[in-house]
Amino acid sequence: IELSPLRLAEIDAIPDDAEGFALIGPRYDLSKKELKILSDYWDRQQSAILVTLDPTAKLDNLRVFLRSYGITPRTDRVITVKNGQTLSNVESVFSRGAEINTQLEGKSTVFEGPSCSLEVRENDDRLLNKRIQPIALAQAVSGWWGETRLNEQNPVWNPEEDHVEPLYISAAIIRGQGCFRQQRTCTRR
């Protein structure tokens, strides 16, 4: 594997020989041109995109792009409070049922630093009809919540405002011929 840094703002297309593209913690939202470059790449026969998000960055265009494929980053922080201390290193477990998680399912991990939760529309008929299947890969363990008051000094769980379990921390989007409603797993096209 050869990693080559690219800046979407400085190119017209992701190279034809790219096996994947990683967008790591962008601080600024994507422009229309950058979204088109990303969309054109994603529409190729073989493509893979890894996106990690900084939950403090305001990325409305990228959020819309991800939402169109069934994953929406929420405006929250996944936290818990123990002994009067607010914790944000999220204790998580890898989800069961997804073929791509077979070796990890049920195992625990910690996502360090602030995380936002993800809405994952796994059974959305409109997406499944387009052969697109979002899949939850990891979720916070019981006792964590998605705090929506981001500047709250002493956060307290509020069932009317905050997000409740399951709080997905990681997800994948699989698309192509192998995505069928009868199967809970997919293969890439």
mmCIF file with all atom_site columns, C-alpha atoms in Angstrom:
data_model
loop_
_atom_site.group_PDB
_atom_site.id
_atom_site.type_symbol
_atom_site.label_atom_id
_atom_site.label_alt_id
_atom_site.label_comp_id
_atom_site.label_asym_id
_atom_site.label_entity_id
_atom_site.label_seq_id
_atom_site.pdbx_PDB_ins_code
_atom_site.Cartn_x
_atom_site.Cartn_y
_atom_site.Cartn_z
_atom_site.occupancy
_atom_site.B_iso_or_equiv
_atom_site.pdbx_formal_charge
_atom_site.auth_seq_id
_atom_site.auth_comp_id
_atom_site.auth_asym_id
_atom_site.auth_atom_id
_atom_site.pdbx_PDB_model_num
ATOM 1   C CA . ILE A 1 1   ? 0.000   0.000   0.000   1.00 0.00 ? 1   ILE A CA 1
ATOM 2   C CA . GLU A 1 2   ? 1.322   3.394   -0.956  1.00 0.00 ? 2   GLU A CA 1
ATOM 3   C CA . LEU A 1 3   ? -0.247  6.383   0.779   1.00 0.00 ? 3   LEU A CA 1
ATOM 4   C CA . SER A 1 4   ? -0.311  9.601   -1.217  1.00 0.00 ? 4   SER A CA 1
ATOM 5   C CA . PRO A 1 5   ? -1.620  12.828  0.307   1.00 0.00 ? 5   PRO A CA 1
ATOM 6   C CA . LEU A 1 6   ? -4.197  14.680  -1.787  1.00 0.00 ? 6   LEU A CA 1
ATOM 7   C CA . ARG A 1 7   ? -6.015  17.943  -1.265  1.00 0.00 ? 7   ARG A CA 1
ATOM 8   C CA . LEU A 1 8   ? -9.434  17.859  -2.893  1.00 0.00 ? 8   LEU A CA 1
ATOM 9   C CA . ALA A 1 9   ? -9.228  21.616  -3.451  1.00 0.00 ? 9   ALA A CA 1
ATOM 10  C CA . GLU A 1 10  ? -6.128  21.141  -5.633  1.00 0.00 ? 10  GLU A CA 1
ATOM 11  C CA . ILE A 1 11  ? -7.272  18.305  -7.922  1.00 0.00 ? 11  ILE A CA 1
ATOM 12  C CA . ASP A 1 12  ? -10.000 17.721  -10.512 1.00 0.00 ? 12  ASP A CA 1
ATOM 13  C CA . ALA A 1 13  ? -10.461 14.008  -9.761  1.00 0.00 ? 13  ALA A CA 1
ATOM 14  C CA . ILE A 1 14  ? -9.186  11.297  -7.461  1.00 0.00 ? 14  ILE A CA 1
ATOM 15  C CA . PRO A 1 15  ? -6.636  9.324   -9.533  1.00 0.00 ? 15  PRO A CA 1
ATOM 16  C CA . ASP A 1 16  ? -7.974  6.333   -11.491 1.00 0.00 ? 16  ASP A CA 1
ATOM 17  C CA . ASP A 1 17  ? -5.562  3.945   -9.787  1.00 0.00 ? 17  ASP A CA 1
ATOM 18  C CA . ALA A 1 18  ? -6.630  4.932   -6.241  1.00 0.00 ? 18  ALA A CA 1
ATOM 19  C CA . GLU A 1 19  ? -7.752  1.883   -4.255  1.00 0.00 ? 19  GLU A CA 1
ATOM 20  C CA . GLY A 1 20  ? -9.262  4.075   -1.561  1.00 0.00 ? 20  GLY A CA 1
ATOM 21  C CA . PHE A 1 21  ? -9.575  7.604   -0.262  1.00 0.00 ? 21  PHE A CA 1
ATOM 22  C CA . ALA A 1 22  ? -9.345  8.738   3.372   1.00 0.00 ? 22  ALA A CA 1
ATOM 23  C CA . LEU A 1 23  ? -10.784 11.990  4.666   1.00 0.00 ? 23  LEU A CA 1
ATOM 24  C CA . ILE A 1 24  ? -9.287  12.288  8.145   1.00 0.00 ? 24  ILE A CA 1
ATOM 25  C CA . GLY A 1 25  ? -10.764 14.776  10.609  1.00 0.00 ? 25  GLY A CA 1
ATOM 26  C CA . PRO A 1 26  ? -11.541 17.618  8.207   1.00 0.00 ? 26  PRO A CA 1
ATOM 27  C CA . ARG A 1 27  ? -11.733 20.989  9.961   1.00 0.00 ? 27  ARG A CA 1
ATOM 28  C CA . TYR A 1 28  ? -13.536 22.753  7.109   1.00 0.00 ? 28  TYR A CA 1
ATOM 29  C CA . ASP A 1 29  ? -16.564 21.692  5.121   1.00 0.00 ? 29  ASP A CA 1
ATOM 30  C CA . LEU A 1 30  ? -16.289 20.480  1.545   1.00 0.00 ? 30  LEU A CA 1
ATOM 31  C CA . SER A 1 31  ? -17.052 22.858  -1.304  1.00 0.00 ? 31  SER A CA 1
ATOM 32  C CA . LYS A 1 32  ? -19.405 21.892  -4.143  1.00 0.00 ? 32  LYS A CA 1
ATOM 33  C CA . LYS A 1 33  ? -16.389 21.081  -6.319  1.00 0.00 ? 33  LYS A CA 1
ATOM 34  C CA . GLU A 1 34  ? -14.844 18.885  -3.604  1.00 0.00 ? 34  GLU A CA 1
ATOM 35  C CA . LEU A 1 35  ? -18.161 17.084  -3.062  1.00 0.00 ? 35  LEU A CA 1
ATOM 36  C CA . LYS A 1 36  ? -18.392 16.400  -6.791  1.00 0.00 ? 36  LYS A CA 1
ATOM 37  C CA . ILE A 1 37  ? -14.873 14.931  -6.798  1.00 0.00 ? 37  ILE A CA 1
ATOM 38  C CA . LEU A 1 38  ? -15.791 12.711  -3.834  1.00 0.00 ? 38  LEU A CA 1
ATOM 39  C CA . SER A 1 39  ? -19.134 11.697  -5.404  1.00 0.00 ? 39  SER A CA 1
ATOM 40  C CA . ASP A 1 40  ? -17.530 10.914  -8.760  1.00 0.00 ? 40  ASP A CA 1
ATOM 41  C CA . TYR A 1 41  ? -14.980 8.707   -7.021  1.00 0.00 ? 41  TYR A CA 1
ATOM 42  C CA . TRP A 1 42  ? -17.656 6.972   -4.912  1.00 0.00 ? 42  TRP A CA 1
ATOM 43  C CA . ASP A 1 43  ? -19.680 6.227   -8.062  1.00 0.00 ? 43  ASP A CA 1
ATOM 44  C CA . ARG A 1 44  ? -16.810 4.255   -9.613  1.00 0.00 ? 44  ARG A CA 1
ATOM 45  C CA . GLN A 1 45  ? -17.095 0.474   -9.960  1.00 0.00 ? 45  GLN A CA 1
ATOM 46  C CA . GLN A 1 46  ? -14.461 -0.046  -7.244  1.00 0.00 ? 46  GLN A CA 1
ATOM 47  C CA . SER A 1 47  ? -14.098 2.588   -4.547  1.00 0.00 ? 47  SER A CA 1
ATOM 48  C CA . ALA A 1 48  ? -13.556 2.820   -0.821  1.00 0.00 ? 48  ALA A CA 1
ATOM 49  C CA . ILE A 1 49  ? -13.778 5.910   1.358   1.00 0.00 ? 49  ILE A CA 1
ATOM 50  C CA . LEU A 1 50  ? -12.766 6.206   5.003   1.00 0.00 ? 50  LEU A CA 1
ATOM 51  C CA . VAL A 1 51  ? -14.091 9.252   6.850   1.00 0.00 ? 51  VAL A CA 1
ATOM 52  C CA . THR A 1 52  ? -13.177 10.183  10.413  1.00 0.00 ? 52  THR A CA 1
ATOM 53  C CA . LEU A 1 53  ? -14.877 13.203  11.909  1.00 0.00 ? 53  LEU A CA 1
ATOM 54  C CA . ASP A 1 54  ? -13.887 15.833  14.412  1.00 0.00 ? 54  ASP A CA 1
ATOM 55  C CA . PRO A 1 55  ? -17.168 16.326  16.298  1.00 0.00 ? 55  PRO A CA 1
ATOM 56  C CA . THR A 1 56  ? -16.353 19.999  16.885  1.00 0.00 ? 56  THR A CA 1
ATOM 57  C CA . ALA A 1 57  ? -16.123 20.808  13.158  1.00 0.00 ? 57  ALA A CA 1
ATOM 58  C CA . LYS A 1 58  ? -19.217 22.136  11.375  1.00 0.00 ? 58  LYS A CA 1
ATOM 59  C CA . LEU A 1 59  ? -19.420 20.084  8.171   1.00 0.00 ? 59  LEU A CA 1
ATOM 60  C CA . ASP A 1 60  ? -22.904 20.545  6.756   1.00 0.00 ? 60  ASP A CA 1
ATOM 61  C CA . ASN A 1 61  ? -22.090 19.551  3.154   1.00 0.00 ? 61  ASN A CA 1
ATOM 62  C CA . LEU A 1 62  ? -20.187 16.422  4.189   1.00 0.00 ? 62  LEU A CA 1
ATOM 63  C CA . ARG A 1 63  ? -23.020 15.569  6.589   1.00 0.00 ? 63  ARG A CA 1
ATOM 64  C CA . VAL A 1 64  ? -25.543 15.765  3.711   1.00 0.00 ? 64  VAL A CA 1
ATOM 65  C CA . PHE A 1 65  ? -23.285 13.553  1.552   1.00 0.00 ? 65  PHE A CA 1
ATOM 66  C CA . LEU A 1 66  ? -23.038 10.897  4.284   1.00 0.00 ? 66  LEU A CA 1
ATOM 67  C CA . ARG A 1 67  ? -26.757 11.146  5.082   1.00 0.00 ? 67  ARG A CA 1
ATOM 68  C CA . SER A 1 68  ? -27.635 10.429  1.449   1.00 0.00 ? 68  SER A CA 1
ATOM 69  C CA . TYR A 1 69  ? -25.983 7.017   1.969   1.00 0.00 ? 69  TYR A CA 1
ATOM 70  C CA . GLY A 1 70  ? -27.660 6.292   5.311   1.00 0.00 ? 70  GLY A CA 1
ATOM 71  C CA . ILE A 1 71  ? -25.244 7.591   7.942   1.00 0.00 ? 71  ILE A CA 1
ATOM 72  C CA . THR A 1 72  ? -25.856 10.914  9.668   1.00 0.00 ? 72  THR A CA 1
ATOM 73  C CA . PRO A 1 73  ? -23.365 12.374  12.153  1.00 0.00 ? 73  PRO A CA 1
ATOM 74  C CA . ARG A 1 74  ? -25.394 13.810  15.022  1.00 0.00 ? 74  ARG A CA 1
ATOM 75  C CA . THR A 1 75  ? -24.771 17.111  16.759  1.00 0.00 ? 75  THR A CA 1
ATOM 76  C CA . ASP A 1 76  ? -23.921 15.608  20.124  1.00 0.00 ? 76  ASP A CA 1
ATOM 77  C CA . ARG A 1 77  ? -21.020 14.293  22.205  1.00 0.00 ? 77  ARG A CA 1
ATOM 78  C CA . VAL A 1 78  ? -21.083 10.745  23.516  1.00 0.00 ? 78  VAL A CA 1
ATOM 79  C CA . ILE A 1 79  ? -20.380 10.966  27.241  1.00 0.00 ? 79  ILE A CA 1
ATOM 80  C CA . THR A 1 80  ? -21.019 9.439   30.608  1.00 0.00 ? 80  THR A CA 1
ATOM 81  C CA . VAL A 1 81  ? -20.593 10.798  34.109  1.00 0.00 ? 81  VAL A CA 1
ATOM 82  C CA . LYS A 1 82  ? -18.826 8.721   36.772  1.00 0.00 ? 82  LYS A CA 1
ATOM 83  C CA . ASN A 1 83  ? -17.973 9.983   40.240  1.00 0.00 ? 83  ASN A CA 1
ATOM 84  C CA . GLY A 1 84  ? -18.862 13.528  39.185  1.00 0.00 ? 84  GLY A CA 1
ATOM 85  C CA . GLN A 1 85  ? -16.439 13.430  36.249  1.00 0.00 ? 85  GLN A CA 1
ATOM 86  C CA . THR A 1 86  ? -17.578 13.713  32.623  1.00 0.00 ? 86  THR A CA 1
ATOM 87  C CA . LEU A 1 87  ? -15.888 11.060  30.495  1.00 0.00 ? 87  LEU A CA 1
ATOM 88  C CA . SER A 1 88  ? -15.573 11.154  26.704  1.00 0.00 ? 88  SER A CA 1
ATOM 89  C CA . ASN A 1 89  ? -13.269 8.191   25.952  1.00 0.00 ? 89  ASN A CA 1
ATOM 90  C CA . VAL A 1 90  ? -16.162 6.048   24.772  1.00 0.00 ? 90  VAL A CA 1
ATOM 91  C CA . GLU A 1 91  ? -16.257 2.433   25.902  1.00 0.00 ? 91  GLU A CA 1
ATOM 92  C CA . SER A 1 92  ? -17.664 0.552   22.926  1.00 0.00 ? 92  SER A CA 1
ATOM 93  C CA . VAL A 1 93  ? -18.403 -2.899  21.601  1.00 0.00 ? 93  VAL A CA 1
ATOM 94  C CA . PHE A 1 94  ? -18.216 -4.061  17.990  1.00 0.00 ? 94  PHE A CA 1
ATOM 95  C CA . SER A 1 95  ? -21.650 -4.892  16.572  1.00 0.00 ? 95  SER A CA 1
ATOM 96  C CA . ARG A 1 96  ? -22.799 -8.394  15.763  1.00 0.00 ? 96  ARG A CA 1
ATOM 97  C CA . GLY A 1 97  ? -24.287 -9.500  12.466  1.00 0.00 ? 97  GLY A CA 1
ATOM 98  C CA . ALA A 1 98  ? -22.189 -7.598  9.949   1.00 0.00 ? 98  ALA A CA 1
ATOM 99  C CA . GLU A 1 99  ? -19.933 -9.865  7.913   1.00 0.00 ? 99  GLU A CA 1
ATOM 100 C CA . ILE A 1 100 ? -17.184 -7.251  7.889   1.00 0.00 ? 100 ILE A CA 1
ATOM 101 C CA . ASN A 1 101 ? -17.177 -7.365  11.717  1.00 0.00 ? 101 ASN A CA 1
ATOM 102 C CA . THR A 1 102 ? -17.030 -11.167 12.042  1.00 0.00 ? 102 THR A CA 1
ATOM 103 C CA . GLN A 1 103 ? -13.590 -11.244 13.685  1.00 0.00 ? 103 GLN A CA 1
ATOM 104 C CA . LEU A 1 104 ? -14.408 -8.356  16.035  1.00 0.00 ? 104 LEU A CA 1
ATOM 105 C CA . GLU A 1 105 ? -18.084 -8.798  16.938  1.00 0.00 ? 105 GLU A CA 1
ATOM 106 C CA . GLY A 1 106 ? -18.750 -8.608  20.644  1.00 0.00 ? 106 GLY A CA 1
ATOM 107 C CA . LYS A 1 107 ? -15.232 -7.433  21.461  1.00 0.00 ? 107 LYS A CA 1
ATOM 108 C CA . SER A 1 108 ? -14.748 -4.165  23.306  1.00 0.00 ? 108 SER A CA 1
ATOM 109 C CA . THR A 1 109 ? -12.635 -1.131  22.503  1.00 0.00 ? 109 THR A CA 1
ATOM 110 C CA . VAL A 1 110 ? -12.285 2.496   23.511  1.00 0.00 ? 110 VAL A CA 1
ATOM 111 C CA . PHE A 1 111 ? -12.730 5.424   21.140  1.00 0.00 ? 111 PHE A CA 1
ATOM 112 C CA . GLU A 1 112 ? -10.475 8.068   22.646  1.00 0.00 ? 112 GLU A CA 1
ATOM 113 C CA . GLY A 1 113 ? -11.360 11.743  22.637  1.00 0.00 ? 113 GLY A CA 1
ATOM 114 C CA . PRO A 1 114 ? -14.667 13.408  21.823  1.00 0.00 ? 114 PRO A CA 1
ATOM 115 C CA . SER A 1 115 ? -17.035 11.434  19.592  1.00 0.00 ? 115 SER A CA 1
ATOM 116 C CA . CYS A 1 116 ? -20.411 12.205  18.128  1.00 0.00 ? 116 CYS A CA 1
ATOM 117 C CA . SER A 1 117 ? -22.982 9.481   17.645  1.00 0.00 ? 117 SER A CA 1
ATOM 118 C CA . LEU A 1 118 ? -24.162 8.344   14.232  1.00 0.00 ? 118 LEU A CA 1
ATOM 119 C CA . GLU A 1 119 ? -27.675 7.700   13.023  1.00 0.00 ? 119 GLU A CA 1
ATOM 120 C CA . VAL A 1 120 ? -27.408 4.533   10.904  1.00 0.00 ? 120 VAL A CA 1
ATOM 121 C CA . ARG A 1 121 ? -30.434 3.694   8.741   1.00 0.00 ? 121 ARG A CA 1
ATOM 122 C CA . GLU A 1 122 ? -29.725 -0.022  8.295   1.00 0.00 ? 122 GLU A CA 1
ATOM 123 C CA . ASN A 1 123 ? -33.166 -1.022  7.037   1.00 0.00 ? 123 ASN A CA 1
ATOM 124 C CA . ASP A 1 124 ? -34.096 1.976   4.910   1.00 0.00 ? 124 ASP A CA 1
ATOM 125 C CA . ASP A 1 125 ? -36.055 0.582   1.934   1.00 0.00 ? 125 ASP A CA 1
ATOM 126 C CA . ARG A 1 126 ? -35.070 3.490   -0.332  1.00 0.00 ? 126 ARG A CA 1
ATOM 127 C CA . LEU A 1 127 ? -31.382 2.778   0.233   1.00 0.00 ? 127 LEU A CA 1
ATOM 128 C CA . LEU A 1 128 ? -31.753 -0.997  -0.030  1.00 0.00 ? 128 LEU A CA 1
ATOM 129 C CA . ASN A 1 129 ? -33.585 -0.572  -3.353  1.00 0.00 ? 129 ASN A CA 1
ATOM 130 C CA . LYS A 1 130 ? -30.516 1.344   -4.588  1.00 0.00 ? 130 LYS A CA 1
ATOM 131 C CA . ARG A 1 131 ? -28.310 -1.510  -3.314  1.00 0.00 ? 131 ARG A CA 1
ATOM 132 C CA . ILE A 1 132 ? -26.869 0.669   -0.562  1.00 0.00 ? 132 ILE A CA 1
ATOM 133 C CA . GLN A 1 133 ? -26.642 -0.741  2.934   1.00 0.00 ? 133 GLN A CA 1
ATOM 134 C CA . PRO A 1 134 ? -25.384 1.281   5.903   1.00 0.00 ? 134 PRO A CA 1
ATOM 135 C CA . ILE A 1 135 ? -24.148 -0.976  8.708   1.00 0.00 ? 135 ILE A CA 1
ATOM 136 C CA . ALA A 1 136 ? -23.386 -0.110  12.329  1.00 0.00 ? 136 ALA A CA 1
ATOM 137 C CA . LEU A 1 137 ? -19.922 -1.375  13.256  1.00 0.00 ? 137 LEU A CA 1
ATOM 138 C CA . ALA A 1 138 ? -19.455 -0.245  16.873  1.00 0.00 ? 138 ALA A CA 1
ATOM 139 C CA . GLN A 1 139 ? -21.634 1.236   19.564  1.00 0.00 ? 139 GLN A CA 1
ATOM 140 C CA . ALA A 1 140 ? -21.178 2.728   23.010  1.00 0.00 ? 140 ALA A CA 1
ATOM 141 C CA . VAL A 1 141 ? -21.834 0.370   25.909  1.00 0.00 ? 141 VAL A CA 1
ATOM 142 C CA . SER A 1 142 ? -24.763 0.938   28.246  1.00 0.00 ? 142 SER A CA 1
ATOM 143 C CA . GLY A 1 143 ? -24.551 4.033   30.423  1.00 0.00 ? 143 GLY A CA 1
ATOM 144 C CA . TRP A 1 144 ? -23.379 6.461   27.729  1.00 0.00 ? 144 TRP A CA 1
ATOM 145 C CA . TRP A 1 145 ? -25.569 9.047   26.031  1.00 0.00 ? 145 TRP A CA 1
ATOM 146 C CA . GLY A 1 146 ? -25.390 11.616  23.234  1.00 0.00 ? 146 GLY A CA 1
ATOM 147 C CA . GLU A 1 147 ? -25.280 14.964  25.044  1.00 0.00 ? 147 GLU A CA 1
ATOM 148 C CA . THR A 1 148 ? -26.799 17.678  22.847  1.00 0.00 ? 148 THR A CA 1
ATOM 149 C CA . ARG A 1 149 ? -25.926 20.656  25.054  1.00 0.00 ? 149 ARG A CA 1
ATOM 150 C CA . LEU A 1 150 ? -22.339 20.813  23.927  1.00 0.00 ? 150 LEU A CA 1
ATOM 151 C CA . ASN A 1 151 ? -21.177 23.539  26.300  1.00 0.00 ? 151 ASN A CA 1
ATOM 152 C CA . GLU A 1 152 ? -22.864 22.172  29.427  1.00 0.00 ? 152 GLU A CA 1
ATOM 153 C CA . GLN A 1 153 ? -20.396 22.237  32.350  1.00 0.00 ? 153 GLN A CA 1
ATOM 154 C CA . ASN A 1 154 ? -22.134 19.574  34.434  1.00 0.00 ? 154 ASN A CA 1
ATOM 155 C CA . PRO A 1 155 ? -24.102 17.514  31.911  1.00 0.00 ? 155 PRO A CA 1
ATOM 156 C CA . VAL A 1 156 ? -27.067 15.493  33.086  1.00 0.00 ? 156 VAL A CA 1
ATOM 157 C CA . TRP A 1 157 ? -28.986 13.000  30.969  1.00 0.00 ? 157 TRP A CA 1
ATOM 158 C CA . ASN A 1 158 ? -32.124 14.662  29.578  1.00 0.00 ? 158 ASN A CA 1
ATOM 159 C CA . PRO A 1 159 ? -34.448 12.154  27.842  1.00 0.00 ? 159 PRO A CA 1
ATOM 160 C CA . GLU A 1 160 ? -36.228 14.978  25.973  1.00 0.00 ? 160 GLU A CA 1
ATOM 161 C CA . GLU A 1 161 ? -33.058 16.371  24.351  1.00 0.00 ? 161 GLU A CA 1
ATOM 162 C CA . ASP A 1 162 ? -30.259 13.829  24.448  1.00 0.00 ? 162 ASP A CA 1
ATOM 163 C CA . HIS A 1 163 ? -29.702 10.764  22.275  1.00 0.00 ? 163 HIS A CA 1
ATOM 164 C CA . VAL A 1 164 ? -30.265 7.335   23.764  1.00 0.00 ? 164 VAL A CA 1
ATOM 165 C CA . GLU A 1 165 ? -28.826 3.880   23.071  1.00 0.00 ? 165 GLU A CA 1
ATOM 166 C CA . PRO A 1 166 ? -27.905 2.461   20.730  1.00 0.00 ? 166 PRO A CA 1
ATOM 167 C CA . LEU A 1 167 ? -25.237 5.087   20.169  1.00 0.00 ? 167 LEU A CA 1
ATOM 168 C CA . TYR A 1 168 ? -23.304 4.087   17.079  1.00 0.00 ? 168 TYR A CA 1
ATOM 169 C CA . ILE A 1 169 ? -19.719 5.334   16.983  1.00 0.00 ? 169 ILE A CA 1
ATOM 170 C CA . SER A 1 170 ? -18.574 3.650   13.783  1.00 0.00 ? 170 SER A CA 1
ATOM 171 C CA . ALA A 1 171 ? -20.400 2.564   10.628  1.00 0.00 ? 171 ALA A CA 1
ATOM 172 C CA . ALA A 1 172 ? -19.830 1.393   7.071   1.00 0.00 ? 172 ALA A CA 1
ATOM 173 C CA . ILE A 1 173 ? -21.682 1.831   3.822   1.00 0.00 ? 173 ILE A CA 1
ATOM 174 C CA . ILE A 1 174 ? -21.666 -1.170  1.514   1.00 0.00 ? 174 ILE A CA 1
ATOM 175 C CA . ARG A 1 175 ? -23.064 -0.917  -1.970  1.00 0.00 ? 175 ARG A CA 1
ATOM 176 C CA . GLY A 1 176 ? -23.447 -3.056  -5.017  1.00 0.00 ? 176 GLY A CA 1
ATOM 177 C CA . GLN A 1 177 ? -24.769 -6.367  -6.214  1.00 0.00 ? 177 GLN A CA 1
ATOM 178 C CA . GLY A 1 178 ? -24.471 -8.197  -2.883  1.00 0.00 ? 178 GLY A CA 1
ATOM 179 C CA . CYS A 1 179 ? -26.780 -5.872  -0.953  1.00 0.00 ? 179 CYS A CA 1
ATOM 180 C CA . PHE A 1 180 ? -30.138 -7.561  -0.581  1.00 0.00 ? 180 PHE A CA 1
ATOM 181 C CA . ARG A 1 181 ? -32.821 -7.151  2.047   1.00 0.00 ? 181 ARG A CA 1
ATOM 182 C CA . GLN A 1 182 ? -32.858 -10.912 2.742   1.00 0.00 ? 182 GLN A CA 1
ATOM 183 C CA . GLN A 1 183 ? -29.206 -10.769 3.765   1.00 0.00 ? 183 GLN A CA 1
ATOM 184 C CA . ARG A 1 184 ? -27.833 -8.778  6.665   1.00 0.00 ? 184 ARG A CA 1
ATOM 185 C CA . THR A 1 185 ? -24.441 -8.653  4.953   1.00 0.00 ? 185 THR A CA 1
ATOM 186 C CA . CYS A 1 186 ? -23.266 -7.348  1.609   1.00 0.00 ? 186 CYS A CA 1
ATOM 187 C CA . THR A 1 187 ? -20.365 -7.632  -0.754  1.00 0.00 ? 187 THR A CA 1
ATOM 188 C CA . ARG A 1 188 ? -18.892 -4.665  -2.589  1.00 0.00 ? 188 ARG A CA 1
ATOM 189 C CA . ARG A 1 189 ? -19.582 -4.244  -6.262  1.00 0.00 ? 189 ARG A CA 1
#
